């Protein structure tokens, strides 16, 4: 019954997924953004918001994100990684304590820890859902993400990570709004790679046993996150490849 309802919603709220091929000089103006691939969201048993058991969607997201990140860094293309990180005395409502600074929860997953020493990668710890807001320096108002786009002459963002409908969606929406306002020149396109995004699963029967908690069916919320991102102006792709084609498809 649930599966049929999800299939119906997908039919009524379709996501048009294309393909992105990166090749030649034009690909050099693409920047990769990794959203919150930290243990606290991705590694089984790592914290309050980590999966309790192995999760296929999250595992595949980590694997594909790591593959894309490795290819970008081999080509010396720019990579920006957001790491959700919170002060222990500053809660992020409505969520329980998670990704506390100084703990392994707030560190990159093992498959991406090599990024810490890669010259093509910029790492930004953020203490809020939205990486755009989390990039703002509280002292001088500068924005690490905006500077990264400008300094690398980025015209296209490729966005991957977790959660599709929360941190990924909020960042994508803010980036698109900033682009529309002319704050992110020379940025033109924001592309969300669906296979390298994931969200968490909290079925209704479990949510009903928890206080102040709402259900969060994984497959449905992942789709809704992609659907809303597309509605805000992002392009959604289900395949990213590298090699000799005449030109990028986006």
Coordinates of N, CA and C in Angstrom, one line a residue:
X1 N 0.8 -1.2 0.0 CA 0.0 0.0 0.0 C 0.9 1.3 0.0
X2 N 1.9 1.3 0.9 CA 2.8 2.4 1.0 C 3.5 2.6 -0.3
X3 N 4.0 1.5 -0.9 CA 4.8 1.5 -2.2 C 3.9 2.1 -3.3
X4 N 2.6 1.7 -3.3 CA 1.7 2.1 -4.3 C 1.5 3.6 -4.2
X5 N 1.3 4.1 -3.0 CA 1.1 5.5 -2.7 C 2.3 6.3 -3.2
X6 N 3.6 5.8 -2.9 CA 4.8 6.5 -3.3 C 4.9 6.6 -4.9
X7 N 4.5 5.4 -5.5 CA 4.5 5.4 -7.0 C 3.6 6.4 -7.5
X8 N 2.4 6.5 -6.9 CA 1.4 7.5 -7.4 C 1.9 8.9 -7.2
X9 N 2.5 9.2 -6.1 CA 3.0 10.6 -5.9 C 4.2 10.9 -6.9
X10 N 5.0 9.9 -7.2 CA 6.1 10.1 -8.1 C 5.5 10.4 -9.5
X11 N 4.4 9.8 -9.8 CA 3.7 10.0 -11.1 C 3.1 11.4 -11.2
X12 N 2.5 11.8 -10.1 CA 1.9 13.2 -10.0 C 2.9 14.3 -9.8
X13 N 4.1 14.0 -9.2 CA 5.1 15.0 -9.0 C 6.4 14.5 -9.7
X14 N 6.5 14.4 -11.0 CA 7.6 13.8 -11.7 C 8.9 14.7 -11.6
X15 N 10.0 14.0 -11.5 CA 11.3 14.6 -11.5 C 12.0 14.3 -12.9
X16 N 12.3 15.3 -13.6 CA 12.9 15.0 -14.9 C 14.4 15.0 -14.7
X17 N 15.0 13.7 -14.8 CA 16.4 13.5 -14.6 C 17.2 13.4 -15.9
X18 N 18.2 14.2 -16.1 CA 19.0 14.1 -17.2 C 20.4 13.4 -16.9
X19 N 21.3 13.7 -17.8 CA 22.7 13.1 -17.6 C 23.7 14.3 -17.8
X20 N 24.7 14.2 -17.0 CA 25.8 15.2 -17.0 C 27.1 14.6 -17.5
X21 N 27.6 15.1 -18.6 CA 28.9 14.6 -19.0 C 29.9 15.7 -18.9
X22 N 31.0 15.5 -18.2 CA 32.0 16.5 -18.0 C 33.3 16.1 -18.9
X23 N 33.6 17.1 -19.8 CA 34.7 16.8 -20.7 C 35.2 18.1 -21.2
X24 N 36.5 18.2 -21.3 CA 37.2 19.4 -22.0 C 37.2 20.6 -21.0
X25 N 37.6 21.7 -21.6 CA 37.8 22.9 -20.9 C 36.6 23.4 -20.2
X26 N 35.4 23.2 -20.7 CA 34.2 23.6 -20.1 C 33.9 23.0 -18.8
X27 N 34.4 21.7 -18.6 CA 34.2 21.0 -17.3 C 35.0 21.7 -16.2
X28 N 36.1 22.4 -16.6 CA 36.9 23.0 -15.5 C 36.2 24.1 -14.8
X29 N 35.1 24.6 -15.3 CA 34.3 25.6 -14.6 C 33.2 25.0 -13.8
X30 N 33.2 23.7 -13.6 CA 32.3 23.0 -12.7 C 32.9 22.8 -11.3
X31 N 32.2 23.1 -10.3 CA 32.7 22.9 -8.9 C 31.8 21.9 -8.2
X32 N 32.4 21.0 -7.5 CA 31.7 19.9 -6.7 C 31.4 20.4 -5.3
X33 N 30.2 20.3 -4.9 CA 29.8 20.6 -3.5 C 29.4 19.3 -2.8
X34 N 30.0 18.9 -1.7 CA 29.7 17.8 -0.9 C 29.0 18.3 0.4
X35 N 27.8 17.9 0.5 CA 27.0 18.3 1.7 C 26.9 17.3 2.8
X36 N 27.6 17.5 3.9 CA 27.5 16.8 5.1 C 27.8 15.3 5.0
X37 N 28.8 14.9 4.3 CA 29.2 13.5 4.3 C 30.0 13.2 5.5
X38 N 29.4 13.3 6.7 CA 30.1 13.1 7.9 C 29.6 11.9 8.6
X39 N 30.3 11.4 9.6 CA 29.9 10.1 10.3 C 28.6 10.3 11.0
X40 N 28.3 11.4 11.5 CA 27.1 11.6 12.3 C 25.8 11.5 11.5
X41 N 25.9 11.5 10.1 CA 24.7 11.3 9.3 C 24.8 10.0 8.4
X42 N 26.0 9.5 8.3 CA 26.3 8.4 7.3 C 26.8 7.1 7.8
X43 N 27.4 7.1 9.0 CA 28.1 5.9 9.5 C 27.2 5.2 10.5
X44 N 26.9 4.0 10.4 CA 26.0 3.2 11.2 C 26.4 3.3 12.7
X45 N 25.5 3.8 13.5 CA 25.7 3.9 15.0 C 26.6 5.0 15.4
X46 N 26.9 6.0 14.6 CA 27.8 7.0 14.9 C 27.2 8.1 15.8
X47 N 25.9 8.2 15.9 CA 25.3 9.3 16.7 C 23.8 9.3 16.6
X48 N 23.2 10.3 17.2 CA 21.7 10.3 17.2 C 21.0 10.4 15.9
X49 N 21.7 11.0 14.9 CA 21.1 11.1 13.6 C 21.7 10.2 12.5
X50 N 22.6 9.3 13.0 CA 23.2 8.3 12.1 C 22.3 7.2 11.9
X51 N 22.4 6.4 10.7 CA 21.6 5.2 10.5 C 21.9 4.2 11.6
X52 N 20.8 3.6 12.1 CA 20.9 2.5 13.1 C 21.4 1.2 12.6
X53 N 21.1 1.0 11.3 CA 21.6 -0.2 10.6 C 22.0 0.2 9.2
X54 N 22.7 -0.7 8.6 CA 23.2 -0.4 7.2 C 22.0 0.1 6.3
X55 N 22.2 1.1 5.6 CA 21.2 1.8 4.8 C 21.7 1.8 3.3
X56 N 21.0 1.1 2.4 CA 21.4 1.0 1.1 C 21.5 2.4 0.4
X57 N 20.5 3.2 0.5 CA 20.6 4.5 -0.1 C 21.7 5.4 0.3
X58 N 22.0 5.4 1.6 CA 23.1 6.2 2.2 C 24.4 5.6 1.8
X59 N 24.6 4.3 1.8 CA 25.8 3.7 1.5 C 26.2 3.9 0.0
X60 N 25.2 3.8 -0.9 CA 25.4 4.1 -2.3 C 25.7 5.6 -2.5
X61 N 25.1 6.5 -1.8 CA 25.4 7.9 -1.9 C 26.8 8.2 -1.5
X62 N 27.3 7.6 -0.4 CA 28.7 7.8 0.0 C 29.7 7.3 -1.0
X63 N 29.4 6.1 -1.6 CA 30.3 5.5 -2.6 C 30.4 6.3 -3.8
X64 N 29.2 6.8 -4.3 CA 29.2 7.5 -5.5 C 29.8 8.9 -5.3
X65 N 29.5 9.5 -4.2 CA 30.1 10.9 -3.9 C 31.6 10.8 -3.8
X66 N 32.1 9.7 -3.2 CA 33.6 9.5 -3.1 C 34.2 9.3 -4.5
X67 N 33.5 8.6 -5.3 CA 34.0 8.4 -6.7 C 34.1 9.7 -7.5
X68 N 33.1 10.5 -7.4 CA 33.1 11.8 -8.1 C 34.1 12.7 -7.5
X69 N 34.2 12.7 -6.2 CA 35.2 13.6 -5.5 C 36.7 13.2 -6.0
X70 N 36.9 11.9 -6.0 CA 38.2 11.5 -6.5 C 38.6 11.9 -7.9
X71 N 37.6 11.8 -8.8 CA 37.8 12.2 -10.2 C 38.0 13.7 -10.3
X72 N 37.3 14.5 -9.5 CA 37.5 16.0 -9.5 C 38.9 16.3 -9.0
X73 N 39.3 15.7 -7.9 CA 40.6 16.1 -7.4 C 41.7 15.6 -8.3
X74 N 41.6 14.5 -8.9 CA 42.6 14.0 -9.9 C 42.8 15.0 -11.0
X75 N 41.7 15.7 -11.4 CA 41.7 16.7 -12.5 C 42.0 18.1 -11.9
X76 N 42.2 18.2 -10.6 CA 42.4 19.5 -10.0 C 41.3 20.5 -10.2
X77 N 40.1 19.9 -10.2 CA 38.9 20.8 -10.3 C 38.4 21.1 -8.8
X78 N 37.8 22.2 -8.6 CA 37.5 22.7 -7.3 C 36.4 21.8 -6.6
X79 N 36.7 21.5 -5.3 CA 35.7 20.8 -4.5 C 35.5 21.5 -3.2
X80 N 34.3 21.7 -2.7 CA 33.9 22.3 -1.5 C 33.1 21.3 -0.6
X81 N 33.6 21.0 0.6 CA 32.9 20.0 1.4 C 32.4 20.7 2.7
X82 N 31.0 20.7 2.9 CA 30.4 21.2 4.1 C 30.4 20.0 5.1
X83 N 30.8 20.4 6.4 CA 30.8 19.4 7.5 C 29.9 19.9 8.6
X84 N 28.8 19.3 8.8 CA 27.9 19.7 9.9 C 28.6 19.6 11.2
X85 N 28.7 20.7 12.0 CA 29.5 20.7 13.2 C 28.8 21.7 14.2
X86 N 28.5 21.2 15.4 CA 27.8 22.0 16.4 C 28.5 22.1 17.7
X87 N 28.4 23.3 18.3 CA 28.9 23.5 19.7 C 28.0 22.7 20.6
X88 N 28.5 22.0 21.6 CA 27.7 21.2 22.5 C 26.6 22.0 23.3
X89 N 26.8 23.3 23.5 CA 25.9 24.1 24.3 C 24.9 24.9 23.4
X90 N 25.0 24.6 22.1 CA 24.1 25.4 21.2 C 23.3 24.4 20.4
X91 N 22.1 24.0 20.8 CA 21.3 23.0 20.1 C 20.7 23.5 18.8
X92 N 20.4 22.6 17.9 CA 19.8 22.9 16.6 C 18.4 22.3 16.6
X93 N 17.4 23.0 17.1 CA 16.1 22.5 17.1 C 15.5 22.3 15.7
X94 N 14.7 21.3 15.4 CA 14.1 20.4 16.4 C 14.9 19.1 16.6
X95 N 16.2 19.1 16.2 CA 16.9 17.8 16.2 C 17.7 17.6 17.5
X96 N 17.9 16.3 17.8 CA 18.7 16.0 19.1 C 20.1 16.4 18.8
X97 N 20.9 16.4 19.9 CA 22.4 16.7 19.7 C 23.0 15.8 18.6
X98 N 23.8 16.5 17.8 CA 24.4 15.7 16.7 C 25.7 16.4 16.2
X99 N 26.6 15.6 15.6 CA 27.8 16.2 15.0 C 28.5 17.2 15.9
X100 N 28.7 16.9 17.1 CA 29.3 17.8 18.1 C 30.8 18.0 17.8
X101 N 31.2 19.3 17.8 CA 32.6 19.6 17.4 C 33.5 18.8 18.3
X102 N 34.6 18.4 17.7 CA 35.6 17.6 18.5 C 35.3 16.1 18.6
X103 N 34.2 15.7 18.1 CA 33.9 14.3 18.1 C 34.0 13.7 16.6
X104 N 34.1 12.4 16.5 CA 34.2 11.8 15.2 C 32.9 12.0 14.4
X105 N 31.8 12.2 15.0 CA 30.5 12.5 14.3 C 30.7 13.6 13.3
X106 N 31.5 14.6 13.6 CA 31.6 15.8 12.8 C 32.7 15.7 11.8
X107 N 33.3 14.5 11.7 CA 34.4 14.3 10.7 C 33.9 13.6 9.4
X108 N 34.6 13.8 8.4 CA 34.2 13.2 7.1 C 34.2 11.6 7.2
X109 N 33.3 11.0 6.5 CA 33.3 9.5 6.5 C 34.6 9.0 6.0
X110 N 35.0 7.8 6.4 CA 36.3 7.2 6.0 C 36.6 7.3 4.6
X111 N 35.6 7.1 3.7 CA 35.9 7.1 2.3 C 36.3 8.5 1.7
X112 N 36.1 9.5 2.5 CA 36.4 10.9 2.1 C 37.4 11.6 3.0
X113 N 38.0 10.9 3.9 CA 38.9 11.6 4.8 C 40.2 12.1 4.1
X114 N 40.5 11.5 3.0 CA 41.7 12.0 2.2 C 41.5 13.4 1.7
X115 N 40.3 13.9 1.7 CA 40.0 15.3 1.2 C 40.7 16.3 2.1
X116 N 40.9 15.9 3.4 CA 41.5 16.9 4.3 C 42.9 17.4 3.9
X117 N 43.5 16.6 3.1 CA 44.9 16.9 2.7 C 45.0 17.1 1.2
X118 N 43.9 17.2 0.5 CA 43.9 17.4 -1.0 C 43.9 18.9 -1.3
X119 N 44.8 19.4 -2.1 CA 44.9 20.9 -2.4 C 43.7 21.4 -3.2
X120 N 43.0 20.5 -3.8 CA 41.8 21.0 -4.6 C 40.5 21.1 -3.8
X121 N 40.6 20.7 -2.5 CA 39.4 20.7 -1.7 C 39.4 21.8 -0.6
X122 N 38.3 22.4 -0.5 CA 38.0 23.4 0.6 C 37.0 22.8 1.6
X123 N 37.4 22.7 2.8 CA 36.4 22.2 3.8 C 35.9 23.3 4.7
X124 N 34.6 23.3 4.9 CA 33.9 24.3 5.7 C 33.0 23.7 6.7
X125 N 33.3 23.9 8.0 CA 32.4 23.4 9.0 C 31.3 24.4 9.2
X126 N 30.0 23.9 9.3 CA 28.9 24.7 9.4 C 28.0 24.3 10.6
X127 N 27.4 25.3 11.2 CA 26.6 25.0 12.4 C 25.1 25.2 12.2
X128 N 24.7 25.1 10.9 CA 23.3 25.2 10.6 C 22.9 24.3 9.4
X129 N 21.7 24.2 9.1 CA 21.2 23.3 8.0 C 21.8 23.8 6.7
X130 N 21.7 25.1 6.4 CA 22.0 25.7 5.1 C 23.5 26.0 5.0
X131 N 24.2 25.4 4.1 CA 25.6 25.6 3.9 C 25.9 27.0 3.4
X132 N 24.9 27.6 2.7 CA 25.2 29.0 2.3 C 25.2 29.9 3.5
X133 N 24.3 29.8 4.4 CA 24.3 30.6 5.6 C 25.5 30.2 6.5
X134 N 25.8 28.9 6.5 CA 26.9 28.4 7.3 C 28.2 28.8 6.8
X135 N 28.3 29.4 5.6 CA 29.6 29.9 5.1 C 29.9 31.3 5.4
X136 N 28.9 32.0 6.1 CA 29.1 33.4 6.4 C 29.9 33.5 7.7
X137 N 31.0 34.3 7.6 CA 31.8 34.6 8.8 C 31.0 35.5 9.7
X138 N 30.9 35.2 11.0 CA 30.1 35.9 11.9 C 30.8 37.2 12.3
X139 N 32.0 37.4 12.0 CA 32.8 38.6 12.4 C 32.8 39.7 11.3
X140 N 33.1 39.2 10.1 CA 33.2 40.2 9.0 C 32.2 40.1 7.9
X141 N 31.3 39.1 8.0 CA 30.3 39.0 7.0 C 30.7 38.3 5.7
X142 N 31.9 38.0 5.5 CA 32.4 37.3 4.3 C 31.8 36.0 4.2
X143 N 31.8 35.4 3.0 CA 31.1 34.1 2.7 C 32.1 33.2 2.0
X144 N 32.5 32.1 2.6 CA 33.5 31.2 2.1 C 33.0 30.6 0.8
X145 N 31.7 30.2 0.7 CA 31.2 29.6 -0.5 C 31.2 30.6 -1.7
X146 N 30.7 31.8 -1.4 CA 30.7 32.9 -2.5 C 32.1 33.1 -3.0
X147 N 33.1 33.3 -2.1 CA 34.5 33.5 -2.5 C 35.0 32.3 -3.3
X148 N 34.6 31.1 -2.9 CA 35.1 29.9 -3.6 C 34.5 29.9 -5.0
X149 N 33.3 30.2 -5.2 CA 32.7 30.3 -6.6 C 33.4 31.3 -7.4
X150 N 33.7 32.5 -6.9 CA 34.3 33.6 -7.6 C 35.8 33.3 -7.9
X151 N 36.5 32.8 -6.9 CA 37.9 32.6 -7.1 C 38.2 31.5 -8.1
X152 N 37.3 30.5 -8.2 CA 37.5 29.4 -9.1 C 36.7 29.6 -10.4
X153 N 36.1 30.7 -10.6 CA 35.4 31.0 -11.9 C 34.4 29.9 -12.2
X154 N 33.6 29.5 -11.2 CA 32.7 28.4 -11.3 C 31.4 28.9 -12.0
X155 N 31.0 28.2 -13.0 CA 29.8 28.4 -13.7 C 28.7 27.4 -13.5
X156 N 29.1 26.2 -13.0 CA 28.2 25.2 -12.7 C 28.5 24.5 -11.4
X157 N 27.5 24.3 -10.5 CA 27.7 23.5 -9.3 C 27.1 22.1 -9.5
X158 N 27.9 21.1 -9.1 CA 27.4 19.8 -9.0 C 27.3 19.5 -7.5
X159 N 26.0 19.2 -7.0 CA 25.8 19.1 -5.6 C 25.4 17.6 -5.3
X160 N 26.1 17.1 -4.2 CA 25.8 15.8 -3.7 C 25.7 15.8 -2.2
X161 N 25.2 14.7 -1.6 CA 25.2 14.7 -0.1 C 23.9 14.3 0.5
X162 N 23.8 14.7 1.8 CA 22.7 14.3 2.7 C 22.3 15.4 3.6
X163 N 21.1 15.6 3.8 CA 19.9 14.9 3.4 C 19.3 15.6 2.2
X164 N 18.8 14.9 1.2 CA 18.3 15.4 0.0 C 17.3 16.5 0.2
X165 N 16.4 16.3 1.2 CA 15.3 17.2 1.4 C 15.5 18.2 2.5
X166 N 16.7 18.2 3.1 CA 17.0 19.1 4.2 C 18.2 19.9 3.9
X167 N 19.4 19.5 4.2 CA 20.6 20.3 4.0 C 20.9 20.5 2.5
X168 N 20.7 19.5 1.7 CA 21.0 19.6 0.3 C 20.0 20.6 -0.3
X169 N 18.7 20.4 0.0 CA 17.7 21.3 -0.6 C 17.9 22.8 -0.1
X170 N 18.1 23.0 1.2 CA 18.3 24.3 1.6 C 19.5 25.0 1.0
X171 N 20.6 24.3 0.9 CA 21.7 24.9 0.2 C 21.5 25.2 -1.2
X172 N 20.9 24.3 -2.0 CA 20.6 24.5 -3.4 C 19.6 25.7 -3.6
X173 N 18.6 25.8 -2.7 CA 17.7 26.9 -2.8 C 18.3 28.2 -2.6
X174 N 19.2 28.3 -1.6 CA 19.9 29.5 -1.3 C 20.9 29.9 -2.4
X175 N 21.6 28.9 -2.9 CA 22.5 29.2 -4.0 C 21.8 29.7 -5.2
X176 N 20.6 29.1 -5.5 CA 19.9 29.6 -6.7 C 19.3 31.0 -6.5
X177 N 18.9 31.3 -5.3 CA 18.4 32.7 -5.0 C 19.5 33.7 -5.1
X178 N 20.7 33.3 -4.5 CA 21.8 34.2 -4.6 C 22.3 34.4 -6.1
X179 N 22.2 33.4 -6.9 CA 22.5 33.5 -8.3 C 21.6 34.4 -9.0
X180 N 20.3 34.3 -8.7 CA 19.3 35.1 -9.3 C 19.4 36.6 -8.9
X181 N 19.9 36.8 -7.7 CA 20.2 38.2 -7.2 C 21.5 38.8 -7.7
X182 N 22.3 38.0 -8.4 CA 23.6 38.5 -8.9 C 24.7 38.4 -7.9
X183 N 24.5 37.7 -6.8 CA 25.6 37.6 -5.8 C 26.6 36.5 -6.1
X184 N 26.4 35.7 -7.1 CA 27.2 34.5 -7.3 C 27.8 34.5 -8.7
X185 N 28.0 35.6 -9.3 CA 28.7 35.6 -10.6 C 30.1 35.0 -10.6
X186 N 30.4 34.1 -11.5 CA 29.8 33.8 -12.8 C 28.8 32.6 -12.8
X187 N 28.3 32.2 -11.7 CA 27.5 30.9 -11.6 C 26.3 31.0 -12.5
X188 N 26.1 29.9 -13.3 CA 24.9 29.8 -14.1 C 24.0 28.7 -13.7
X189 N 24.5 27.5 -13.5 CA 23.6 26.3 -13.2 C 24.0 25.6 -11.9
X190 N 22.9 25.1 -11.3 CA 23.1 24.3 -10.1 C 22.5 22.9 -10.5
X191 N 23.3 21.9 -10.4 CA 22.9 20.5 -10.8 C 23.0 19.6 -9.5
X192 N 21.9 18.9 -9.3 CA 21.8 17.9 -8.2 C 21.9 16.5 -8.8
X193 N 22.8 15.8 -8.2 CA 23.1 14.4 -8.7 C 22.3 13.5 -7.8
X194 N 21.2 12.9 -8.3 CA 20.3 12.2 -7.5 C 20.9 10.9 -6.9
X195 N 21.7 10.2 -7.6 CA 22.3 8.9 -7.1 C 23.3 9.2 -6.0
X196 N 23.8 10.4 -6.0 CA 24.8 10.7 -4.9 C 24.2 11.6 -3.9
X197 N 22.9 11.5 -3.7 CA 22.2 12.2 -2.6 C 21.4 11.1 -1.9
X198 N 21.1 11.4 -0.6 CA 20.3 10.4 0.2 C 19.7 11.2 1.4
X199 N 18.7 10.5 2.0 CA 18.1 11.0 3.2 C 17.9 9.9 4.2
X200 N 17.4 10.2 5.3 CA 17.2 9.2 6.4 C 15.9 8.6 6.3
X201 N 15.7 7.4 7.0 CA 14.4 6.7 7.0 C 13.9 6.6 8.4
X202 N 12.7 7.1 8.6 CA 12.0 7.0 9.9 C 10.5 6.7 9.6
X203 N 10.2 5.4 9.6 CA 8.8 5.0 9.3 C 7.8 5.5 10.4
X204 N 6.6 5.5 10.0 CA 5.5 6.1 10.8 C 5.4 5.3 12.1
X205 N 5.5 4.0 12.1 CA 5.3 3.1 13.3 C 6.4 3.4 14.3
X206 N 7.6 3.8 13.8 CA 8.7 4.1 14.8 C 8.5 5.5 15.3
X207 N 8.2 6.5 14.4 CA 8.0 7.8 14.8 C 6.9 8.0 15.8
X208 N 5.9 7.1 15.7 CA 4.8 7.2 16.7 C 5.2 6.8 18.1
X209 N 6.3 6.2 18.3 CA 6.8 5.8 19.6 C 7.8 6.8 20.2
X210 N 8.1 7.8 19.4 CA 9.0 8.9 19.9 C 8.3 10.2 20.1
X211 N 8.8 10.9 21.0 CA 8.2 12.2 21.4 C 8.6 13.3 20.4
X212 N 7.6 14.1 20.0 CA 7.8 15.3 19.1 C 8.6 14.9 17.9
X213 N 8.2 13.8 17.3 CA 8.9 13.3 16.1 C 7.9 13.0 15.0
X214 N 8.2 13.4 13.8 CA 7.3 13.1 12.7 C 7.9 12.0 11.8
X215 N 7.1 11.3 11.1 CA 7.6 10.3 10.2 C 8.4 10.9 9.0
X216 N 9.3 10.1 8.5 CA 10.2 10.6 7.4 C 10.5 9.4 6.5
X217 N 9.5 8.9 5.6 CA 9.8 7.8 4.8 C 10.9 8.2 3.7
X218 N 11.9 7.4 3.7 CA 13.2 7.7 3.0 C 12.9 8.0 1.5
X219 N 12.4 7.0 0.8 CA 12.2 7.0 -0.6 C 11.4 8.2 -1.0
X220 N 10.3 8.5 -0.3 CA 9.4 9.5 -0.6 C 10.0 10.9 -0.4
X221 N 10.7 11.1 0.7 CA 11.3 12.4 1.1 C 12.5 12.7 0.2
X222 N 13.2 11.6 -0.2 CA 14.3 11.8 -1.2 C 13.7 12.4 -2.5
X223 N 12.6 11.8 -3.0 CA 12.0 12.2 -4.2 C 11.5 13.6 -4.1
X224 N 10.8 13.9 -3.0 CA 10.3 15.3 -2.8 C 11.4 16.3 -2.7
X225 N 12.5 16.0 -2.1 CA 13.6 16.9 -2.1 C 14.1 17.2 -3.5
X226 N 14.2 16.2 -4.4 CA 14.6 16.4 -5.8 C 13.6 17.2 -6.5
X227 N 12.3 16.9 -6.3 CA 11.2 17.6 -6.9 C 11.2 19.1 -6.6
X228 N 11.4 19.4 -5.3 CA 11.4 20.8 -4.9 C 12.6 21.5 -5.5
X229 N 13.8 20.9 -5.4 CA 15.0 21.5 -6.0 C 14.8 21.8 -7.5
X230 N 14.2 20.9 -8.2 CA 13.9 21.1 -9.6 C 13.0 22.3 -9.8
X231 N 12.0 22.4 -8.9 CA 11.0 23.5 -9.0 C 11.6 24.8 -8.7
X232 N 12.7 24.8 -7.9 CA 13.4 26.1 -7.6 C 14.4 26.5 -8.7
X233 N 14.6 25.6 -9.7 CA 15.4 26.0 -10.8 C 16.7 25.1 -10.9
X234 N 16.9 24.1 -10.1 CA 18.0 23.3 -10.2 C 17.8 22.2 -11.3
X235 N 18.9 21.7 -11.9 CA 18.8 20.6 -12.8 C 19.1 19.3 -12.1
X236 N 18.4 18.3 -12.3 CA 18.6 17.0 -11.6 C 19.1 16.0 -12.6
X237 N 20.1 15.3 -12.3 CA 20.7 14.3 -13.1 C 20.8 13.0 -12.4
X238 N 20.7 11.9 -13.1 CA 20.8 10.6 -12.5 C 22.1 9.9 -12.9
X239 N 22.9 10.6 -13.7 CA 24.2 10.0 -14.2 C 25.2 11.1 -14.4
X240 N 26.4 10.9 -13.9 CA 27.5 11.8 -14.2 C 28.7 11.0 -14.7
X241 N 29.2 11.4 -15.9 CA 30.3 10.7 -16.5 C 31.4 11.6 -16.9
X242 N 32.5 11.0 -17.2 CA 33.7 11.8 -17.6 C 34.3 11.1 -18.9
X243 N 34.7 11.9 -19.8 CA 35.3 11.3 -21.0 C 35.1 12.1 -22.2
X244 N 35.3 11.4 -23.4 CA 35.3 12.1 -24.7 C 33.9 12.1 -25.3
X245 N 33.1 13.1 -25.0 CA 31.9 13.4 -25.7 C 32.0 14.8 -26.3
X246 N 31.3 15.2 -27.3 CA 31.5 16.5 -27.9 C 31.3 17.6 -27.0
X247 N 30.3 17.6 -26.0 CA 30.1 18.7 -25.1 C 29.3 18.2 -23.9
X248 N 29.3 19.0 -22.8 CA 28.4 18.6 -21.7 C 27.0 18.7 -22.1
X249 N 26.2 17.8 -21.5 CA 24.8 17.8 -21.8 C 24.0 18.9 -21.1
X250 N 24.6 19.4 -20.0 CA 24.1 20.6 -19.3 C 25.2 21.6 -19.3

